[in-house]
Coordinates of N, CA and C in Angstrom, one line a residue:
S1 N 103.7 50.9 -1.0 CA 104.4 49.8 -1.7 C 102.1 49.3 -2.9
K2 N 102.7 48.6 -3.9 CA 101.8 48.3 -5.3 C 101.0 47.5 -4.7
R3 N 99.8 47.8 -4.8 CA 98.4 46.6 -4.7 C 98.6 45.7 -5.6
C4 N 98.6 44.6 -5.7 CA 98.5 43.6 -6.5 C 97.7 42.2 -6.6
V5 N 97.1 41.9 -7.7 CA 96.0 40.5 -7.4 C 96.6 40.0 -7.9
I6 N 96.1 38.7 -7.9 CA 97.1 37.1 -8.8 C 95.7 36.7 -9.4
Y7 N 95.7 36.5 -10.4 CA 94.7 35.5 -11.4 C 95.8 34.1 -11.8
T8 N 95.1 33.0 -11.1 CA 94.9 31.6 -11.4 C 93.8 30.9 -12.3
R9 N 94.5 30.2 -13.3 CA 93.6 29.3 -14.2 C 94.3 28.1 -14.3
V10 N 93.6 27.2 -14.7 CA 93.5 26.0 -15.2 C 92.8 25.6 -16.2
S11 N 92.8 24.7 -17.0 CA 91.5 24.5 -18.2 C 91.0 23.5 -17.8
T12 N 91.5 22.5 -17.5 CA 90.8 20.9 -16.9 C 91.2 20.5 -15.9
D13 N 90.5 19.2 -15.4 CA 91.3 18.4 -14.4 C 92.2 17.7 -14.3
R14 N 92.7 17.1 -15.5 CA 94.0 16.6 -16.5 C 94.7 17.9 -16.1
Q15 N 95.0 19.0 -16.2 CA 95.7 20.1 -16.2 C 96.2 20.1 -14.6
E16 N 95.0 20.3 -14.1 CA 95.5 19.8 -12.3 C 96.0 19.2 -11.8
K17 N 96.4 18.0 -12.3 CA 96.6 16.6 -11.9 C 98.5 16.6 -12.5
E18 N 98.5 17.4 -14.2 CA 99.3 17.1 -14.7 C 100.3 18.6 -14.5
G19 N 99.9 19.5 -15.2 CA 100.4 20.9 -14.9 C 100.3 21.4 -14.2
T20 N 100.4 22.6 -13.9 CA 101.2 23.7 -13.1 C 99.8 23.9 -12.1
S21 N 99.4 23.1 -11.3 CA 98.0 23.4 -10.4 C 97.9 24.8 -9.9
L22 N 96.7 25.0 -9.5 CA 96.2 26.4 -9.0 C 97.5 26.6 -8.2
E23 N 97.2 25.4 -7.2 CA 98.1 26.2 -5.4 C 99.2 26.3 -6.0
T24 N 100.5 25.7 -6.8 CA 101.1 25.8 -7.2 C 101.8 27.5 -8.0
Q25 N 100.6 27.8 -9.0 CA 100.3 29.2 -9.6 C 100.1 29.9 -8.6
E26 N 99.5 30.2 -7.6 CA 99.4 31.0 -6.6 C 100.6 31.3 -5.8
E27 N 100.8 30.0 -5.5 CA 102.4 29.6 -4.1 C 103.4 30.5 -5.4
K28 N 104.3 30.6 -6.6 CA 105.1 30.9 -7.1 C 104.3 32.7 -7.3
C29 N 103.1 32.8 -7.7 CA 102.9 34.3 -7.7 C 102.9 34.8 -6.2
R30 N 102.7 34.4 -5.2 CA 102.8 35.2 -4.1 C 104.5 35.3 -3.4
E31 N 105.5 34.3 -4.1 CA 106.5 34.5 -4.2 C 107.2 35.7 -5.1
Y32 N 106.8 35.5 -5.9 CA 107.4 36.9 -7.0 C 106.8 38.1 -6.1
A33 N 105.8 38.1 -5.6 CA 104.8 39.6 -5.4 C 105.7 40.0 -4.0
T34 N 105.9 39.2 -3.2 CA 107.2 39.0 -2.4 C 108.2 39.9 -2.5
Q35 N 109.1 39.4 -3.5 CA 110.5 39.6 -4.0 C 110.1 41.4 -4.4
Q36 N 109.2 41.6 -4.9 CA 109.2 42.2 -5.7 C 108.7 44.0 -4.5
G37 N 108.0 43.4 -3.2 CA 107.3 44.5 -2.1 C 106.3 44.9 -2.7
W38 N 105.6 43.9 -3.1 CA 103.7 44.6 -3.7 C 102.9 43.4 -2.3
K39 N 101.6 44.1 -2.0 CA 101.1 43.6 -1.4 C 99.5 43.0 -2.1
V40 N 99.8 41.8 -1.9 CA 98.2 40.8 -2.7 C 97.3 41.1 -1.9
V41 N 96.4 42.1 -2.7 CA 94.9 42.3 -2.0 C 94.1 41.0 -2.1
R42 N 93.7 40.3 -3.5 CA 92.9 39.7 -3.7 C 93.6 38.3 -5.1
H43 N 93.1 37.7 -4.6 CA 93.2 35.9 -5.5 C 92.2 35.8 -6.1
F44 N 92.0 35.7 -7.7 CA 91.4 35.1 -8.5 C 91.7 34.1 -9.2
S45 N 90.4 32.9 -9.2 CA 91.1 31.7 -9.5 C 90.2 30.5 -10.0
E46 N 90.4 30.2 -11.3 CA 88.9 29.5 -11.9 C 89.5 28.1 -13.1
A47 N 88.7 27.3 -13.3 CA 89.0 26.1 -14.1 C 88.2 26.2 -15.2
E48 N 89.0 27.0 -16.5 CA 88.4 27.5 -17.1 C 89.2 27.5 -18.7
S49 N 88.4 27.4 -19.6 CA 89.1 27.4 -21.2 C 89.6 28.7 -21.7
G50 N 91.4 28.7 -21.9 CA 91.7 30.2 -22.1 C 91.1 30.5 -23.2
G51 N 90.2 29.6 -24.3 CA 89.7 30.2 -25.2 C 88.1 31.0 -24.7
N52 N 88.2 30.4 -23.7 CA 86.7 31.1 -23.2 C 86.6 32.7 -23.1
F53 N 86.0 33.0 -23.4 CA 85.9 34.8 -22.9 C 84.9 35.0 -22.2
L54 N 84.1 34.5 -21.4 CA 83.5 34.3 -20.3 C 83.5 33.8 -19.0
R55 N 84.9 34.2 -18.9 CA 85.0 33.8 -17.7 C 85.0 34.6 -16.0
P56 N 84.2 33.8 -15.2 CA 83.7 34.5 -14.4 C 85.0 35.5 -13.7
A57 N 86.1 34.8 -13.1 CA 86.5 35.1 -12.1 C 87.0 36.0 -13.0
L58 N 87.5 36.2 -14.4 CA 88.9 37.0 -15.6 C 87.8 38.1 -15.1
N59 N 86.7 38.2 -15.7 CA 86.0 39.5 -15.5 C 85.2 40.2 -14.0
E60 N 85.9 39.7 -13.2 CA 85.6 40.3 -11.4 C 86.7 40.9 -11.2
M61 N 88.3 40.0 -11.6 CA 89.0 40.5 -11.4 C 89.7 41.8 -12.1
L62 N 88.6 42.0 -13.5 CA 89.0 42.7 -14.1 C 88.1 44.1 -13.9
E63 N 87.0 43.7 -13.0 CA 86.1 45.1 -12.3 C 86.8 45.5 -11.1
S64 N 88.0 44.7 -10.6 CA 88.4 44.8 -9.6 C 89.5 45.8 -9.2
I65 N 90.2 45.6 -10.3 CA 91.7 47.0 -10.7 C 90.9 48.0 -10.7
V66 N 89.3 48.7 -11.2 CA 89.2 50.0 -10.7 C 88.7 50.0 -9.4
D67 N 87.6 49.4 -9.0 CA 87.4 49.2 -7.6 C 88.1 49.7 -6.8
D68 N 89.3 48.9 -6.6 CA 90.0 48.3 -5.8 C 91.6 49.5 -5.9
E69 N 91.7 50.0 -6.5 CA 92.9 50.6 -7.3 C 93.9 49.9 -7.1
I70 N 93.7 48.7 -8.1 CA 94.9 48.0 -8.2 C 96.5 48.2 -8.9
D71 N 97.0 48.5 -9.0 CA 98.4 48.8 -9.6 C 98.6 47.6 -10.6
V72 N 98.9 46.2 -10.0 CA 99.6 45.0 -10.9 C 98.5 43.6 -10.7
V73 N 98.4 43.3 -11.9 CA 98.2 41.7 -12.1 C 98.7 41.1 -12.6
L74 N 99.0 40.0 -11.6 CA 100.1 39.0 -11.5 C 99.5 37.7 -11.5
V75 N 100.4 37.1 -12.6 CA 99.9 35.5 -13.4 C 101.2 35.4 -13.7
Y76 N 100.8 33.7 -13.3 CA 101.9 33.0 -13.7 C 102.3 33.1 -14.7
S77 N 101.3 32.8 -16.0 CA 102.7 32.9 -16.8 C 101.5 33.0 -18.2
V78 N 101.9 33.2 -19.8 CA 101.7 34.1 -20.2 C 100.1 33.3 -20.8
D79 N 100.0 32.1 -20.9 CA 99.3 31.2 -21.3 C 98.1 30.9 -20.1
R80 N 98.5 31.3 -18.8 CA 97.1 31.2 -18.0 C 96.0 32.4 -18.6
L81 N 96.4 33.0 -18.7 CA 95.9 34.2 -19.2 C 94.7 34.9 -20.5
A82 N 95.3 34.0 -21.2 CA 94.7 33.6 -22.3 C 95.5 32.6 -23.5
R83 N 94.5 32.2 -24.7 CA 95.6 31.5 -25.6 C 95.5 31.7 -26.8
Q84 N 94.3 32.5 -27.3 CA 94.7 33.6 -28.7 C 95.4 34.7 -28.0
Q85 N 96.3 35.0 -29.1 CA 97.1 36.8 -29.0 C 96.1 37.6 -29.2
F86 N 95.1 37.2 -30.2 CA 93.9 38.8 -30.2 C 93.7 38.8 -28.8
H87 N 92.9 37.3 -28.6 CA 92.2 37.7 -26.7 C 92.8 38.3 -25.8
F88 N 94.5 37.3 -25.6 CA 95.7 38.2 -25.0 C 95.5 39.9 -24.6
S89 N 95.9 40.1 -26.0 CA 96.0 41.4 -25.9 C 94.7 42.5 -25.8
S90 N 93.1 42.4 -26.3 CA 92.4 42.6 -25.8 C 92.4 42.3 -23.8
I91 N 92.8 41.6 -23.5 CA 92.6 41.1 -21.6 C 93.6 42.6 -21.3
V92 N 95.0 42.5 -22.2 CA 95.9 43.6 -21.1 C 95.7 44.6 -21.5
N93 N 94.7 45.3 -22.4 CA 94.6 46.5 -23.2 C 93.4 46.9 -22.2
E94 N 92.4 45.8 -21.8 CA 91.8 46.0 -20.9 C 92.2 46.7 -18.9
I95 N 93.3 45.6 -19.0 CA 93.7 46.2 -17.4 C 94.7 47.4 -17.8
E96 N 94.6 47.3 -18.8 CA 96.0 48.7 -18.6 C 95.2 49.6 -19.0
E97 N 94.2 49.7 -19.3 CA 93.5 50.8 -19.5 C 92.5 51.6 -18.1
A98 N 92.6 50.2 -17.5 CA 91.8 50.4 -16.3 C 93.0 51.1 -14.8
G99 N 94.4 50.9 -15.3 CA 94.8 51.6 -14.7 C 96.3 50.3 -14.1
A100 N 96.4 49.3 -14.5 CA 97.2 48.6 -14.0 C 98.2 48.0 -15.2
I101 N 99.1 47.3 -14.9 CA 100.5 46.5 -15.4 C 100.2 45.3 -15.1
V102 N 100.3 44.1 -16.0 CA 100.0 42.8 -16.4 C 101.3 42.3 -16.3
E103 N 102.1 41.6 -15.3 CA 103.4 41.1 -14.8 C 103.1 39.4 -14.7
F104 N 104.2 38.4 -15.6 CA 104.2 37.2 -15.3 C 105.2 36.6 -14.7
V105 N 105.1 35.7 -13.5 CA 106.5 34.9 -13.1 C 107.1 34.3 -14.0
T106 N 106.8 34.0 -14.5 CA 107.8 32.8 -15.7 C 107.1 33.0 -17.4
T107 N 107.8 33.4 -18.0 CA 107.9 33.6 -19.7 C 107.8 32.3 -20.5
T108 N 108.1 31.4 -19.9 CA 107.8 30.2 -20.9 C 106.6 29.6 -20.7

């Protein structure tokens, strides 16, 4: 089965309360991974702005793809990965160059 890492992010305390909390994102990602038959090997989580390029957990996750032979990076939604299109594209490119694919639980 495919090896999967989960990445979750909230930008602020307010979002943690009002938006999709880290716990909810993780729960939905784990359900999705189970449905796909993937093995979740690690979970990376942080409270950082989506416009911030220097996100510790994101960078650690990108390094883990190569080190841990990861097949899939699972993220709850597109805006959890990045806010700007060019930043989003560069992250996806990095993941794909490292030999994994990106999947999203929801497209909204």
